[in-house]
Backbone as ProteinMPNN parsed JSONL, in Angstrom:
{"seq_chain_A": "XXXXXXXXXXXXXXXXXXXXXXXXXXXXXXXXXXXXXXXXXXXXXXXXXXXXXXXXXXXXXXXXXXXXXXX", "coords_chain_A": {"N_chain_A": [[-282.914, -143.129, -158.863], [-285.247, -143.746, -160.655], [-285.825, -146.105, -159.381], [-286.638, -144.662, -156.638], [-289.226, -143.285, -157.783], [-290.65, -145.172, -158.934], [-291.961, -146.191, -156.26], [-292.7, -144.328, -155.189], [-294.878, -143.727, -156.904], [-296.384, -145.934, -156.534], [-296.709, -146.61, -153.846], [-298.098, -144.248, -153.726], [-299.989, -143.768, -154.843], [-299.592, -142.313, -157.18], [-300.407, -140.758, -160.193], [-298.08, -141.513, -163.257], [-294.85, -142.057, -164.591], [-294.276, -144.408, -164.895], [-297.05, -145.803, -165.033], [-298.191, -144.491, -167.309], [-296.295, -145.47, -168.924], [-297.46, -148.288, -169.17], [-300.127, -147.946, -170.023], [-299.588, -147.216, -172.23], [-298.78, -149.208, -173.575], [-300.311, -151.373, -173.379], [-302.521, -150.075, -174.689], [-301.372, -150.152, -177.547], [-299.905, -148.123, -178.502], [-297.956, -146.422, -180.063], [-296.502, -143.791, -180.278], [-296.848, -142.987, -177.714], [-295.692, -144.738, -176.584], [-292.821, -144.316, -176.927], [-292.333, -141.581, -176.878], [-292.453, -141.346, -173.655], [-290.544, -143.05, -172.963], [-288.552, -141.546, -174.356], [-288.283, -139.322, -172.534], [-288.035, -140.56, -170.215], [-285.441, -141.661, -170.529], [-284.006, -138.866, -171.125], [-284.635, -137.68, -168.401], [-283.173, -139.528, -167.04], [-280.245, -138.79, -168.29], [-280.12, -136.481, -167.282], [-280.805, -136.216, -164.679], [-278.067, -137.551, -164.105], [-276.186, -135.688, -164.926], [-276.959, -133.78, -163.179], [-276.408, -135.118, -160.663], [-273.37, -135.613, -160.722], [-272.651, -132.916, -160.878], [-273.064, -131.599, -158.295], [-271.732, -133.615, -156.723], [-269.066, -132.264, -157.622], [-269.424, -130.239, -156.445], [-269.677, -131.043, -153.513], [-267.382, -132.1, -153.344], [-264.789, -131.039, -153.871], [-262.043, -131.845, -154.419], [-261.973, -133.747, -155.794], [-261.2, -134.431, -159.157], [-261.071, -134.191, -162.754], [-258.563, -134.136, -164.261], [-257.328, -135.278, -162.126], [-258.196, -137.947, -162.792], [-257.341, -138.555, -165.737], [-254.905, -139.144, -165.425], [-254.242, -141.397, -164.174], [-254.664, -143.285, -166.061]], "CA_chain_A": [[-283.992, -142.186, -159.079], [-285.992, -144.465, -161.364], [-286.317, -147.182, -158.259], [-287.802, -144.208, -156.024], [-290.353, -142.968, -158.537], [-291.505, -146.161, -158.765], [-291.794, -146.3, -154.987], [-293.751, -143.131, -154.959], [-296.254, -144.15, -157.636], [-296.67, -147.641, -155.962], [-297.339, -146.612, -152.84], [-299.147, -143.318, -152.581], [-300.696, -144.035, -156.004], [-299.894, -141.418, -158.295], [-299.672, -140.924, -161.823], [-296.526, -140.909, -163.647], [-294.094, -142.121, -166.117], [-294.569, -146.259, -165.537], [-298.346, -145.726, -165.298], [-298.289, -143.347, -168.622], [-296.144, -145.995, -170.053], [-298.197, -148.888, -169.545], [-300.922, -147.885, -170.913], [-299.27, -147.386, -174.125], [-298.223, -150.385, -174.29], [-301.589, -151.723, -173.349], [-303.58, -149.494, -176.204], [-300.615, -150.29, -178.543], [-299.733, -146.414, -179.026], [-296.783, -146.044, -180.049], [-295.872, -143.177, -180.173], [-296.658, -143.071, -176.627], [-294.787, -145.44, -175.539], [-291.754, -143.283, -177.871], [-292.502, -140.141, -175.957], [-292.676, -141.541, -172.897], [-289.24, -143.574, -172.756], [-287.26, -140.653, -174.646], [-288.527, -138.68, -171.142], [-287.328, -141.303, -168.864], [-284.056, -141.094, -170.793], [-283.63, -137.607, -170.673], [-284.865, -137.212, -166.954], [-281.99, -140.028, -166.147], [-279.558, -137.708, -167.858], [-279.985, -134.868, -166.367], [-280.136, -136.519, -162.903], [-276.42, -138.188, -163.4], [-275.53, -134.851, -164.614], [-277.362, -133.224, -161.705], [-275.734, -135.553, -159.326], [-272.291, -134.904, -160.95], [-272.297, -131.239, -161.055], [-273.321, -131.981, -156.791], [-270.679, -134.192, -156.428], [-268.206, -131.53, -157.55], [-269.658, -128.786, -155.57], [-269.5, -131.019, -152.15], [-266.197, -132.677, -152.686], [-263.794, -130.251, -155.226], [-261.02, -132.057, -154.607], [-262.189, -134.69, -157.248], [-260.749, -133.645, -160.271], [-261.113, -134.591, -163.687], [-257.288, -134.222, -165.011], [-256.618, -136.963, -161.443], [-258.29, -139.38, -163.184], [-256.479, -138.756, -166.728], [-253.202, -139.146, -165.354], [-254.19, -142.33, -163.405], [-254.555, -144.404, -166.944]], "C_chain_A": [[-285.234, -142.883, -159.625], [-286.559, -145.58, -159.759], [-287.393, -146.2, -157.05], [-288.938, -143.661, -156.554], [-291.602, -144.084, -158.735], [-292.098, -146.32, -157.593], [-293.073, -145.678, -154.73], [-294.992, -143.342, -155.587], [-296.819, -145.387, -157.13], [-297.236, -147.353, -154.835], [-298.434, -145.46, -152.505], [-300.386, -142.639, -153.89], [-301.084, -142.792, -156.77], [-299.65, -141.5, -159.765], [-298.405, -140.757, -162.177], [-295.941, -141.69, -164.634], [-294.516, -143.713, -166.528], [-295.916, -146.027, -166.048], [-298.372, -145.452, -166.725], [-297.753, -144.942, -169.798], [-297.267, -147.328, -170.515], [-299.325, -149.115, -170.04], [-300.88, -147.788, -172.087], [-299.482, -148.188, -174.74], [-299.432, -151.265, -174.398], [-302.567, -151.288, -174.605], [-302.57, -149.763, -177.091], [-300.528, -148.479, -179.216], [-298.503, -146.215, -179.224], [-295.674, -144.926, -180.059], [-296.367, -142.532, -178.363], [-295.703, -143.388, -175.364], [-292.905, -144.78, -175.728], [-291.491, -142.227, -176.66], [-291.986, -140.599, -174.338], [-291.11, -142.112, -172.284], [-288.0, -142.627, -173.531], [-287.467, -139.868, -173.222], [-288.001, -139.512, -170.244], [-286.113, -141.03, -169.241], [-283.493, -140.042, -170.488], [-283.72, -137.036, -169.533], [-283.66, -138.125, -166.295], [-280.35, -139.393, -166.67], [-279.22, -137.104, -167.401], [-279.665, -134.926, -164.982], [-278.796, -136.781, -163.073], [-276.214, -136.988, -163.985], [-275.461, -133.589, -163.716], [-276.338, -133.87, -160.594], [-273.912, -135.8, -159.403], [-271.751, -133.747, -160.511], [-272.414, -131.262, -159.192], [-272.265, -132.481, -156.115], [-269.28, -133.511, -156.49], [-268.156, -130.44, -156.579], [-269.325, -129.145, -154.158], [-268.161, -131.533, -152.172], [-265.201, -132.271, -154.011], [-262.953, -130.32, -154.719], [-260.84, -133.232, -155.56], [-261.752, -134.148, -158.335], [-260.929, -134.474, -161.711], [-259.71, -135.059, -164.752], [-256.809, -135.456, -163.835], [-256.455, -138.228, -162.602], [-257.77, -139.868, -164.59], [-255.193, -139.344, -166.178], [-252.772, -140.715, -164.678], [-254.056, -143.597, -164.773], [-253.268, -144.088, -167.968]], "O_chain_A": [[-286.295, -142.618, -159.06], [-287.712, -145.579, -159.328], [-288.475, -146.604, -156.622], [-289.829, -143.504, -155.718], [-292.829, -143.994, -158.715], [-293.216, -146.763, -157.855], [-294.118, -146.144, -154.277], [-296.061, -143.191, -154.996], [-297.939, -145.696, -157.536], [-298.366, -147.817, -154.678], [-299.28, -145.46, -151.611], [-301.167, -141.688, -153.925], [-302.195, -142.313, -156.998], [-298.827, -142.204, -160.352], [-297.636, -140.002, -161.582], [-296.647, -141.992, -165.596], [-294.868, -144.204, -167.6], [-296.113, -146.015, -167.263], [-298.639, -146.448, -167.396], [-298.297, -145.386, -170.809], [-297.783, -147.478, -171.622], [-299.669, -150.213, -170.477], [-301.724, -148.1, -172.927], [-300.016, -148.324, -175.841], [-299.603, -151.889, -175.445], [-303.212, -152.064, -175.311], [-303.183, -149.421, -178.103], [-301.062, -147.953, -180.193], [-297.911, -145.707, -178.272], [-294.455, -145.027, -179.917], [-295.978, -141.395, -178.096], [-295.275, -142.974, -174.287], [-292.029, -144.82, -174.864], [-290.617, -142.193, -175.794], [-290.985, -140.006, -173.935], [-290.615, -141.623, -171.268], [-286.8, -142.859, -173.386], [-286.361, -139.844, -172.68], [-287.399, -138.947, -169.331], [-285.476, -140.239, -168.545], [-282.556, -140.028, -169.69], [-283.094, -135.994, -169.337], [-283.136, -137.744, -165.249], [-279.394, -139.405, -165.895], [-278.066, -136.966, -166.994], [-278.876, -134.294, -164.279], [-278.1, -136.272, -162.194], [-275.468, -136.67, -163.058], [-274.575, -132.761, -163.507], [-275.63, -133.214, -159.83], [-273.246, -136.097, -158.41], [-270.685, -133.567, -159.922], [-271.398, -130.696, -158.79], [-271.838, -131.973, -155.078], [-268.38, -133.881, -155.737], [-267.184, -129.893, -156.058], [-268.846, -128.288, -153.416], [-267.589, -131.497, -151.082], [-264.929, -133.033, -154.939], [-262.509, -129.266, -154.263], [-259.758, -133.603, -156.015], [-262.108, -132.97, -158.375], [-260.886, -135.69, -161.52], [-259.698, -135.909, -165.643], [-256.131, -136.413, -164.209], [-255.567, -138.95, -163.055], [-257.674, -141.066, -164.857], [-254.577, -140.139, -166.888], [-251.64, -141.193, -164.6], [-253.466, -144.658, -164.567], [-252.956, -144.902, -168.837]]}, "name": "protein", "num_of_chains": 1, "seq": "XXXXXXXXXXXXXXXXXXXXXXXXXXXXXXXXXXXXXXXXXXXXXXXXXXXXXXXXXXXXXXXXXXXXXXX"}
């Protein structure tokens, strides 16, 4: 997710999270650069538990007690 965002801001030159950050880091803002990387964090959360909760819905024969029983 992070590799196509970059992608998107690189090529069709929009604003967004790198941009945002480097300027932080550039003006020395710190709590910029704070803000800015607890949001990437929490947006790559949500995706792996977006693309979890996805992963159950297209293939619910994955199970969570399988993979207990396997260790």
């Amino acid at each position: 997710m992070l590799s196509g965002a970059f992608i998107a801001e690189y090529f069709f030159n929009l604003p967004g999270l790198r941009k945002l950050t480097l300027e932080g880091v550039t003006n020395l803002d710190l709590y910029l650069v704070m803000a800015s990387l607890m949001m990437g964090a929490t947006m790559f959360m949500v995706g792996k538990l977006w693309a979890d909760l996805l992963l159950e819905a297209v293939a619910p024969r994955i199970k969570l007690e399988d993979l207990k029983d396997k260790n």
